[in-house]
Amino acid sequence: MSPAHTVLHTVFGYEHFRGPQQAIVEHVTDGGDALVLMPTGGGKSLCYQVPAIVRRQAGCGVTLVVSPLIALMHDQVGALLEAGVEAAFLNSTLDWPQTREVEQRLARGELTLLYAAPERVTTERFIALLDDLHARGQLSLIAIDEAHCVSQWGHDFRPEYRQLSLLHERYPDVPRIALTATADELTRADIVAGLQLQEARLFVSSFDRPNIRYRIEEKKKEPLAQLVRFIEHEHPGDAGIVYCQSRKRVEEMAAALQDAGIQALPYHAGMGAEVRQQHQDRFLREDGIVMVATIAFGMGIDKPDVRFVAHLDMPKNIEGYYQETGRAGRDGLPADAWMVYGLQDVVNQRRMIEGGDAAEEFKAVLRGKLDALLALAEATDCRRVRLLRYFGEEYGRSARADGGACATCGNCDNCLQPPAVWDGTDAARKLLSAIYRVHQASGLSFGAGHLLDIVRGKDTDKVRQYGHERLSTFGVGREYSDRQLRGVLRQLLALGAVGVQRVQLEGSYSFDTLTLTEGSRPVLRGEQQVLLREATAQAAGRRTRRAAAPPVAAANLDQDAQVRFINLRAWRAEVAREHNLPAYVIFHDATLAAIAERNPASLQDLQGINGMGAKKLEAYGEDVVRVCRQ
Ligand code: ADP
Ligand code: ZN
């Protein structure tokens, strides 16, 4: 067995490297530079942790890990210590004596990994420490995590990352590994240039997340009830994240979920820093908390057992959607990415683009990105194929010997329950001509509600006020339901065949009106077909679970084993609290499930369980056996 494999087994308790991990580990252990692009949950940490351990054993000294997030450093170092690896961090949470102590341990060569924030790394004091280590041949490896922070174009830009190139200039012989989950070309080029990684070998993983089930449903009148039903039926007691667009909505939704008996906490940038931190800590440390948040929440959250990510409002683009949904299921167990969206979401997003003061060129880019997301939402074919294609990857190509791509994934709503489609071309033409006639008759544009009333021939005050019952298009769409017409309108907005304009009235009152666009023509002429998903009564892809159903990890266990699992979890919660660490740092759910299934009678029986390294076996083995014997 290679030294790397031995470390993987004995320290981390894992059987095999995942995907490209082995190639990366070998390359870096041998002293090569690497740029690693791997999706969230792909297993980036091991790519530098295993080389760090192997190289220290070979006498090369310490690995420096540059990481932008303090909370993450704490948990990562905690996890390494649990696995018996000498690790420490240097950041602003340490007081002076603590800092001194870490520095001394570093100088004495006691550390295998040292985590530090970028602003720390570039101080004179720290560089002097590194100089000293380097002069003695004890600076083994430099790992730069979240490397996309170097890119000015990204949302996580950290100016200090730009200065990290000085490490390479000072220590050109020390191998470096940079890692990120951000895959686009622009960011990649920025990383290579900003960190001087021109010579590094590039490792690009598939960005597929096979255990995540993508589901996009029509938003009903009561989206909150929809969400509660989803959580109660499919994820009772599971940890999850619910994304909403505004702070106000976050507060409302969190309160409403609490009323429904779900353990939910709000999180947004408008809350006090202390409360926010407290909510984040509880989410990380306790089991089964649902975080209701704006997109301010999530970067660097590496909680592996988030079982669902729900979107109650549509994100702006596929990049955002993929990053947010990617926080589900990092442990590889089944997880849901669930989104509801409706006509209003489309109107809002379109209007935000049109109404902003961005340059026309920039608006065109935003429009294109929104269109791609709308197309994904309206799609009737495999969501995964579309998502990956957006990122330039053909689904299943690498998996097949003939190089051809598989058609579908089998784990998204459209694959599991192919939606029926109906031809909405006629309805679409009726809607468009109604927009046209109304404008022609009065010179005014109206919102969706009034327009639908006209097409369906409803006798309302507003209709009478404007005399719209006399229009030739009044009632032309009587045969369609309100819901059907809303679907058609959504599709037309998605296609760009209908535009949105905000009309500002006196005071702060304003409303969105619908207008024809260049894209309306082909539909009006009948040259473009409008196909829609048939509205289904039941949501697709449902894994209905009883209210008291076991967590996903334990779903396949027999009843006795489930009882053991629950007891093990309670024991783990106590240990985690004592150590002030998240529960998953002690053992993952999957490891607890494997223990519960094996029902160990002795330490011997715990050998070979995934996630049970030597140190953990020694520290917790007896407790675990005792809990199982209870
Ligand atoms: P990333 O940083 O890429 O999002 P992590 O390094 O946090 O991913 O790894 C995600 C999860 O997968 C972690 O909980 C880790 O313990 C687990 N993991 C990583 N590599 C392996 C492996 N070879 N075998 C089993 N589990 C692994
Ligand atoms: Zn699919």
XYZ file of C-alpha atoms and ligand atoms in Angstrom:
658
model
C 0.000 0.000 0.000
C 1.287 3.511 -0.808
C 1.918 5.905 2.101
C -0.999 8.020 0.911
C -3.362 5.048 1.070
C -2.116 4.128 4.492
C -2.868 7.651 5.710
C -6.305 7.561 4.090
C -7.106 4.316 5.931
C -5.557 4.810 9.303
C -6.021 8.544 9.854
C -9.306 9.243 8.067
C -10.759 5.743 8.084
C -11.717 5.855 4.409
C -11.487 2.919 2.052
C -10.875 4.615 -1.314
C -9.906 7.936 -2.757
C -12.772 9.627 -4.515
C -12.660 10.636 -8.177
C -9.421 12.498 -8.965
C -8.246 12.676 -5.327
C -5.599 10.003 -5.778
C -3.985 11.632 -8.799
C -3.961 15.003 -7.053
C -2.540 13.593 -3.827
C 0.238 11.767 -5.679
C 1.141 14.784 -7.780
C 1.320 17.126 -4.796
C 3.061 14.639 -2.506
C 5.745 14.315 -5.172
C 6.253 18.082 -5.067
C 4.153 19.234 -8.041
C 1.968 22.356 -8.141
C -1.757 21.830 -8.669
C -4.888 23.824 -9.391
C -7.922 21.808 -8.309
C -11.449 22.578 -9.521
C -13.874 20.365 -7.690
C -17.525 20.886 -6.806
C -18.658 21.504 -3.262
C -18.607 18.239 -1.362
C -16.159 16.698 -3.818
C -13.548 16.244 -1.105
C -11.037 19.033 -1.610
C -9.640 19.029 1.932
C -8.126 15.564 1.660
C -6.260 16.693 -1.463
C -3.875 18.712 0.700
C -4.336 17.058 4.096
C -3.080 13.654 2.955
C 0.036 15.102 1.221
C 0.648 17.258 4.298
C 0.727 14.176 6.539
C 2.775 12.051 4.162
C 5.325 14.804 3.569
C 5.703 15.550 7.265
C 6.338 11.860 7.919
C 9.062 12.131 5.285
C 10.637 15.010 7.212
C 9.525 17.900 4.991
C 7.927 19.905 7.786
C 4.698 21.867 7.983
C 1.967 22.618 5.449
C 0.564 26.148 5.431
C -3.141 26.347 4.607
C -4.469 29.766 3.611
C -8.179 29.926 4.304
C -10.455 32.987 4.247
C -12.948 31.925 6.875
C -12.280 31.897 10.568
C -15.231 29.691 11.541
C -14.123 27.128 9.029
C -10.545 27.052 10.292
C -11.753 26.283 13.764
C -13.863 23.334 12.638
C -11.251 21.982 10.224
C -8.543 22.062 12.848
C -10.972 20.477 15.308
C -11.650 17.657 12.842
C -7.917 17.083 12.280
C -7.215 16.950 16.008
C -10.055 14.441 16.378
C -8.302 12.324 13.753
C -5.028 12.611 15.649
C -3.281 15.072 13.314
C -1.236 17.926 14.814
C -2.901 21.070 13.494
C -3.473 24.647 14.629
C -4.695 27.970 13.323
C -3.546 31.553 13.594
C -6.232 34.196 13.326
C -7.769 37.142 15.137
C -9.733 34.959 17.571
C -6.523 34.031 19.418
C -5.182 36.294 22.142
C -1.510 37.146 22.410
C -0.320 34.227 24.591
C -2.243 31.747 22.412
C -0.678 33.238 19.303
C 2.789 32.968 20.858
C 2.197 29.365 21.709
C 1.161 28.427 18.176
C 4.163 30.273 16.780
C 6.496 28.415 19.113
C 5.003 25.058 18.245
C 5.404 25.958 14.602
C 9.062 26.868 15.104
C 9.683 23.646 17.057
C 8.329 21.646 14.139
C 5.403 20.187 16.081
C 2.703 20.982 13.520
C 1.636 19.075 10.437
C -0.821 21.728 9.257
C -1.114 25.402 10.098
C -4.224 27.305 9.005
C -4.024 31.066 8.640
C -6.084 33.885 7.167
C -4.591 35.649 4.119
C -4.146 38.977 5.917
C -2.077 37.185 8.566
C 0.088 35.354 6.066
C 1.258 38.553 4.437
C 2.410 40.297 7.655
C 6.132 40.840 8.240
C 6.076 38.887 11.450
C 4.568 35.855 9.774
C 6.878 36.032 6.771
C 9.828 36.010 9.184
C 8.508 32.769 10.682
C 8.127 31.238 7.236
C 11.603 32.415 6.214
C 13.034 30.611 9.198
C 11.145 27.383 8.453
C 12.092 27.584 4.811
C 15.761 28.113 5.601
C 15.673 24.889 7.620
C 13.821 22.993 4.877
C 10.744 22.736 7.055
C 8.149 24.473 4.867
C 6.596 21.488 3.135
C 3.614 22.667 1.130
C 1.378 25.704 0.634
C -2.339 25.095 0.168
C -4.591 27.965 -0.900
C -8.224 27.172 -0.221
C -11.140 29.049 -1.829
C -8.669 30.235 -4.449
C -11.402 32.058 -6.403
C -11.197 34.812 -3.737
C -8.262 36.122 -5.799
C -10.628 36.980 -8.643
C -11.937 40.490 -8.790
C -14.915 39.361 -10.814
C -16.267 37.000 -8.229
C -18.544 37.878 -5.332
C -16.001 36.630 -2.779
C -13.116 38.856 -3.815
C -10.488 39.274 -1.054
C -7.789 41.809 -1.934
C -5.237 40.080 0.375
C -5.355 37.040 -1.893
C -3.602 39.117 -4.543
C -0.546 39.341 -2.305
C -0.223 35.595 -1.915
C 1.909 35.462 -5.036
C 4.720 36.733 -2.829
C 4.852 33.284 -1.216
C 5.783 31.822 -4.555
C 8.328 34.532 -5.225
C 9.981 33.946 -1.850
C 9.754 30.151 -1.759
C 9.778 29.037 -5.391
C 10.811 25.492 -4.475
C 7.835 24.860 -2.155
C 4.960 23.060 -3.937
C 1.573 24.737 -3.960
C -1.974 23.544 -4.345
C -4.858 25.960 -4.977
C -8.442 24.747 -4.656
C -11.850 26.122 -5.587
C -15.400 25.084 -6.428
C -15.870 27.970 -8.843
C -15.462 26.603 -12.305
C -15.890 29.294 -14.921
C -13.109 30.205 -17.340
C -12.763 33.790 -16.229
C -12.182 32.894 -12.576
C -9.812 30.106 -13.526
C -7.681 32.477 -15.612
C -7.659 34.966 -12.738
C -6.443 32.328 -10.296
C -3.637 31.212 -12.580
C -2.484 34.789 -13.162
C -3.057 36.109 -9.640
C -1.303 33.230 -7.888
C 1.306 32.603 -10.583
C 0.176 29.050 -11.190
C 1.058 28.950 -14.891
C 3.114 25.797 -14.350
C 0.595 24.042 -12.125
C -1.160 20.930 -13.295
C -4.885 21.496 -13.681
C -7.310 18.949 -12.189
C -10.909 19.471 -13.231
C -13.550 17.195 -11.721
C -16.990 16.583 -13.021
C -19.289 19.136 -11.466
C -22.115 16.670 -11.208
C -23.573 16.088 -7.743
C -25.268 12.742 -8.304
C -26.869 12.493 -4.851
C -28.737 15.787 -5.215
C -32.233 15.463 -6.602
C -33.223 18.583 -8.533
C -36.892 19.504 -8.345
C -38.589 22.631 -9.563
C -42.286 23.085 -8.968
C -44.916 25.623 -9.720
C -45.471 28.052 -6.861
C -48.963 27.650 -5.425
C -51.056 30.400 -3.886
C -49.622 29.586 -0.460
C -45.925 28.893 -0.954
C -45.419 28.670 2.790
C -47.893 25.799 3.050
C -46.070 24.160 0.152
C -42.783 24.444 2.002
C -44.203 23.140 5.271
C -45.691 20.165 3.463
C -42.372 19.477 1.751
C -40.445 19.557 5.022
C -43.030 17.608 7.024
C -43.483 14.889 4.418
C -39.955 14.480 3.222
C -37.517 15.974 5.695
C -38.887 15.841 9.215
C -36.051 16.461 11.648
C -33.508 17.068 8.878
C -31.140 20.017 8.615
C -31.899 22.261 5.652
C -31.527 25.738 4.191
C -34.425 27.815 2.860
C -33.388 30.724 0.655
C -35.627 33.785 0.323
C -35.009 37.006 -1.524
C -35.597 39.671 1.103
C -34.870 40.128 4.786
C -38.524 40.684 5.507
C -39.476 37.433 3.867
C -36.758 35.601 5.797
C -38.223 36.839 9.083
C -41.766 35.932 8.072
C -40.884 32.485 6.817
C -38.773 31.590 9.840
C -41.588 32.638 12.175
C -44.138 30.715 10.147
C -42.031 27.554 10.139
C -41.586 27.831 13.891
C -45.366 28.118 14.230
C -45.644 24.919 12.232
C -43.423 23.210 14.809
C -40.260 23.169 12.679
C -36.956 24.203 14.302
C -36.198 27.194 12.090
C -33.850 30.167 12.530
C -33.574 33.359 10.456
C -30.309 34.676 8.995
C -29.730 37.849 6.997
C -27.291 40.746 6.805
C -29.695 43.090 8.585
C -29.500 41.183 11.861
C -26.989 41.982 14.595
C -23.654 40.259 14.076
C -23.926 38.456 17.387
C -27.355 36.945 16.794
C -26.339 35.986 13.295
C -23.252 34.204 14.570
C -25.289 32.470 17.228
C -27.784 31.183 14.657
C -24.982 29.978 12.417
C -23.329 28.151 15.325
C -26.572 26.459 16.263
C -27.128 25.400 12.667
C -23.636 23.888 12.526
C -23.649 22.284 15.956
C -27.182 21.038 16.519
C -29.046 18.382 14.583
C -32.056 19.150 12.439
C -32.105 22.953 12.260
C -33.650 24.675 9.249
C -31.897 27.930 8.388
C -34.101 30.478 6.623
C -31.738 32.914 4.953
C -30.915 35.390 2.252
C -27.958 34.532 0.058
C -25.786 36.286 2.664
C -25.677 32.846 4.271
C -23.661 29.942 2.996
C -20.128 30.712 1.848
C -17.818 28.364 3.672
C -20.588 26.399 5.347
C -19.189 22.895 5.104
C -21.826 21.122 7.143
C -21.996 17.790 5.347
C -25.472 16.651 6.396
C -27.663 19.439 4.997
C -30.468 17.287 3.575
C -32.293 19.901 1.532
C -31.893 23.355 0.061
C -35.188 25.041 -0.760
C -35.658 28.157 -2.871
C -38.858 30.059 -2.208
C -37.797 32.809 -4.608
C -35.999 32.343 -7.849
C -32.281 33.186 -7.871
C -30.878 35.502 -10.545
C -28.966 32.936 -12.540
C -27.820 29.334 -12.766
C -24.457 30.067 -11.131
C -26.251 31.237 -7.986
C -28.720 28.372 -8.094
C -25.973 25.780 -8.442
C -23.802 27.240 -5.715
C -26.699 27.456 -3.279
C -28.123 24.016 -4.025
C -24.572 22.624 -3.836
C -24.638 23.091 -0.076
C -26.964 20.095 0.182
C -25.657 16.573 0.658
C -21.915 17.067 0.893
C -21.724 13.726 2.690
C -22.901 11.967 -0.464
C -26.205 10.775 1.007
C -29.462 11.602 -0.796
C -30.434 15.289 -0.666
C -33.039 17.502 -2.315
C -32.671 20.777 -4.197
C -36.233 21.990 -4.224
C -37.443 25.219 -5.786
C -40.866 26.713 -6.340
C -41.340 29.519 -8.770
C -44.220 31.395 -10.283
C -45.276 34.136 -12.612
C -44.415 36.861 -10.099
C -40.806 35.638 -9.794
C -40.336 35.969 -13.517
C -41.924 39.419 -13.592
C -39.764 40.574 -10.652
C -36.494 39.385 -12.087
C -37.199 40.782 -15.533
C -38.163 44.127 -14.112
C -35.119 44.318 -11.843
C -32.926 43.976 -14.890
C -34.839 46.407 -17.082
C -35.309 48.945 -14.303
C -31.673 49.004 -13.123
C -29.242 51.670 -14.308
C -26.706 49.218 -15.704
C -25.328 49.765 -19.197
C -27.279 48.084 -21.976
C -24.454 45.631 -22.648
C -24.413 44.517 -19.041
C -28.197 44.186 -18.998
C -27.956 41.914 -22.005
C -25.627 39.600 -20.070
C -27.984 39.574 -17.073
C -30.927 38.869 -19.368
C -29.103 35.959 -20.950
C -28.318 34.470 -17.554
C -31.887 34.847 -16.356
C -33.177 33.282 -19.569
C -31.009 30.239 -18.987
C -32.432 29.788 -15.503
C -35.992 30.230 -16.747
C -35.374 27.665 -19.431
C -34.154 25.271 -16.739
C -37.247 25.921 -14.648
C -39.617 25.409 -17.575
C -37.743 22.416 -18.978
C -39.571 19.165 -19.472
C -36.390 17.123 -19.929
C -33.537 16.160 -17.580
C -32.541 19.043 -15.287
C -29.073 17.640 -14.622
C -28.226 17.394 -18.301
C -29.175 21.056 -18.696
C -27.343 22.221 -15.591
C -24.100 20.517 -16.518
C -24.339 21.634 -20.118
C -24.584 25.187 -18.865
C -21.192 24.647 -17.228
C -19.783 23.130 -20.398
C -20.042 19.494 -19.366
C -21.897 16.763 -21.262
C -23.611 14.560 -18.719
C -22.407 10.960 -18.608
C -19.797 11.329 -21.318
C -16.823 10.381 -19.172
C -18.765 7.516 -17.621
C -19.329 5.756 -20.933
C -16.719 3.852 -22.832
C -17.977 4.973 -26.236
C -17.727 8.626 -25.207
C -21.400 9.204 -25.945
C -23.504 11.088 -23.449
C -26.284 9.373 -21.513
C -29.625 10.968 -22.137
C -30.864 11.348 -18.586
C -29.876 11.161 -14.931
C -32.737 9.293 -13.298
C -32.527 11.529 -10.231
C -34.403 14.727 -11.054
C -38.134 15.382 -11.082
C -38.403 15.299 -14.868
C -36.547 11.977 -15.117
C -38.482 10.366 -12.288
C -41.860 11.533 -13.449
C -41.733 12.881 -16.978
C -44.238 15.718 -17.103
C -47.043 15.656 -19.621
C -46.858 18.602 -21.993
C -49.629 20.491 -23.701
C -49.541 22.816 -26.648
C -50.099 26.339 -25.399
C -49.508 28.046 -28.732
C -53.147 29.020 -29.213
C -53.456 30.343 -25.658
C -50.198 32.252 -26.108
C -51.448 33.968 -29.241
C -54.653 34.951 -27.494
C -52.714 36.470 -24.616
C -50.412 38.385 -26.916
C -53.235 39.758 -29.001
C -54.996 40.847 -25.822
C -51.902 42.822 -24.807
C -51.868 44.350 -28.257
C -55.577 45.233 -28.385
C -55.651 46.749 -24.908
C -52.730 48.963 -25.747
C -54.213 49.903 -29.100
C -57.560 50.820 -27.554
C -56.311 52.927 -24.655
C -52.604 53.552 -25.126
C -52.120 51.890 -21.746
C -50.441 48.718 -20.564
C -51.735 46.597 -17.711
C -50.522 43.974 -15.292
C -50.957 40.230 -15.457
C -54.091 40.059 -13.285
C -56.180 42.405 -15.392
C -54.924 40.895 -18.603
C -55.932 37.416 -17.530
C -59.383 38.726 -16.555
C -59.832 40.129 -20.056
C -58.745 36.950 -21.794
C -60.956 34.832 -19.557
C -63.894 37.239 -20.019
C -64.340 38.113 -16.362
C -66.702 40.953 -15.548
C -64.772 43.066 -13.026
C -64.981 46.718 -11.981
C -61.720 47.446 -13.679
C -62.872 45.819 -16.897
C -65.970 48.021 -16.914
C -64.059 51.129 -15.907
C -61.960 50.869 -19.068
C -64.684 49.393 -21.244
C -62.505 46.376 -21.894
C -65.528 44.098 -22.247
C -65.965 45.639 -25.693
C -62.549 44.487 -26.914
C -62.542 41.769 -29.559
C -60.183 39.764 -27.352
C -62.512 39.856 -24.340
C -63.193 36.265 -23.332
C -61.265 34.649 -26.200
C -59.535 32.337 -23.747
C -62.563 31.203 -21.739
C -61.694 27.571 -22.284
C -58.442 27.915 -20.312
C -58.112 27.940 -16.560
C -56.447 30.806 -14.739
C -53.593 28.492 -13.838
C -53.076 27.393 -17.426
C -52.950 30.962 -18.657
C -50.514 31.927 -15.919
C -48.302 29.079 -17.046
C -48.450 30.323 -20.627
C -47.648 33.861 -19.569
C -44.698 32.643 -17.513
C -43.432 30.758 -20.495
C -43.824 33.819 -22.712
C -41.848 35.869 -20.218
C -39.228 33.141 -20.109
C -38.995 33.216 -23.893
C -38.761 36.996 -23.919
C -41.947 37.155 -25.966
C -43.460 39.409 -23.307
C -41.657 42.293 -21.619
C -42.146 43.956 -18.247
C -42.319 47.659 -17.559
C -42.691 49.285 -14.184
C -45.148 52.124 -14.099
C -44.605 54.637 -11.324
C -47.736 56.358 -10.064
C -48.024 59.211 -7.607
C -46.322 58.606 -4.277
C -44.528 55.315 -3.930
C -47.188 53.293 -5.655
C -46.106 51.459 -8.744
C -47.000 48.345 -10.688
C -45.602 46.108 -13.397
C -47.202 46.104 -16.812
C -46.778 43.641 -19.635
C -45.775 44.707 -23.117
C -45.088 43.173 -26.498
C -41.487 42.737 -27.626
C -39.605 41.825 -30.782
C -39.909 38.234 -29.583
C -43.715 38.402 -29.681
C -43.895 38.319 -33.455
C -43.004 34.708 -34.204
C -45.461 33.518 -31.569
C -48.259 35.773 -32.814
C -47.661 34.588 -36.364
C -47.850 31.004 -35.186
C -44.246 30.355 -36.223
C -43.121 29.450 -32.750
C -44.700 26.693 -30.741
C -45.217 27.150 -27.007
C -45.056 23.869 -25.124
C -45.842 23.740 -21.435
C -45.639 21.287 -18.614
C -49.039 20.032 -17.648
C -49.778 21.234 -14.137
C -49.631 18.140 -11.965
C -51.758 17.775 -8.886
C -49.043 15.867 -7.038
C -45.471 17.008 -6.925
C -43.053 14.770 -8.761
C -40.343 12.596 -7.316
C -41.802 12.310 -3.882
C -40.217 10.084 -1.281
C -43.004 10.226 1.205
C -41.904 9.542 4.736
C -43.931 9.187 7.855
C -43.827 12.039 10.324
C -41.599 10.008 12.649
C -39.492 8.620 9.819
C -35.775 8.080 10.477
C -33.204 10.424 8.998
C -32.001 9.688 5.475
C -28.814 8.024 6.679
C -30.762 5.446 8.675
C -33.563 4.881 6.186
C -32.300 1.460 5.077
C -31.686 0.064 8.552
C -33.938 -2.460 10.240
C -35.854 -1.367 13.304
C -33.316 -2.484 15.921
C -30.512 -0.798 14.039
C -32.545 2.377 13.824
C -32.866 2.424 17.576
C -29.089 2.022 17.846
C -28.630 4.818 15.335
C -30.783 7.173 17.367
C -28.897 6.311 20.558
C -25.556 6.802 18.829
C -26.709 10.176 17.624
C -27.671 11.257 21.119
C -24.274 10.104 22.392
C -22.539 11.995 19.569
C -24.416 15.202 20.419
C -23.071 15.020 23.958
C -19.486 14.434 22.860
C -19.736 17.279 20.349
C -21.004 19.645 23.018
C -18.180 18.683 25.378
C -15.585 19.290 22.655
C -17.301 22.440 21.369
C -17.355 21.036 17.845
C -20.073 20.290 15.309
C -21.439 16.760 15.619
C -20.238 15.748 12.144
C -16.643 16.356 13.182
C -16.959 13.471 15.651
C -18.663 11.060 13.217
C -20.758 11.533 10.083
C -24.322 10.231 10.000
C -23.189 7.653 7.451
C -20.563 6.350 9.881
C -23.107 6.119 12.700
C -25.467 4.251 10.374
C -22.703 1.788 9.466
C -21.944 1.198 13.140
C -25.630 0.721 13.957
C -25.942 -1.776 11.145
C -22.899 -3.780 12.166
C -24.051 -3.868 15.796
C -20.542 -4.328 17.204
C -19.887 -6.536 20.216
C -16.214 -5.638 20.441
C -13.624 -3.181 19.168
C -12.662 -5.780 16.599
C -16.089 -5.445 14.984
C -15.502 -1.747 14.335
C -12.570 -2.336 11.997
C -13.047 -1.106 8.444
C -16.059 1.087 9.048
C -15.900 4.127 6.768
C -14.932 7.191 8.783
C -13.481 5.210 11.707
C -9.792 6.106 11.749
C -7.293 4.696 14.236
C -7.443 7.670 16.586
C -11.222 7.688 16.670
C -11.347 3.947 17.239
C -9.082 4.425 20.200
C -10.915 7.451 21.580
C -14.519 6.416 21.004
C -14.530 2.701 20.165
C -15.506 1.498 23.609
C -18.207 4.131 24.036
C -19.691 3.220 20.701
C -19.800 -0.483 21.530
C -21.370 0.319 24.901
C -24.081 2.500 23.303
C -24.892 -0.289 20.857
C -25.139 -2.849 23.678
C -27.583 -0.701 25.646
P -15.211 20.193 -0.306
O -14.246 21.022 0.492
O -14.711 19.817 -1.652
O -16.584 20.769 -0.347
P -14.785 18.319 1.788
O -13.325 18.230 1.730
O -15.429 19.084 2.900
O -15.369 18.812 0.424
O -15.351 16.832 1.755
C -16.731 16.608 1.735
C -17.049 15.406 2.611
O -16.643 14.193 1.968
C -16.280 15.478 3.913
O -17.194 15.276 4.944
C -15.230 14.383 3.802
O -14.961 13.814 5.049
C -15.846 13.392 2.830
N -14.826 12.719 2.025
C -13.854 13.302 1.294
N -13.092 12.390 0.665
C -13.587 11.177 0.997
C -13.231 9.806 0.649
N -12.197 9.523 -0.147
N -13.984 8.832 1.169
C -15.022 9.107 1.993
N -15.395 10.353 2.351
C -14.702 11.385 1.864
Zn -32.614 13.958 -14.798
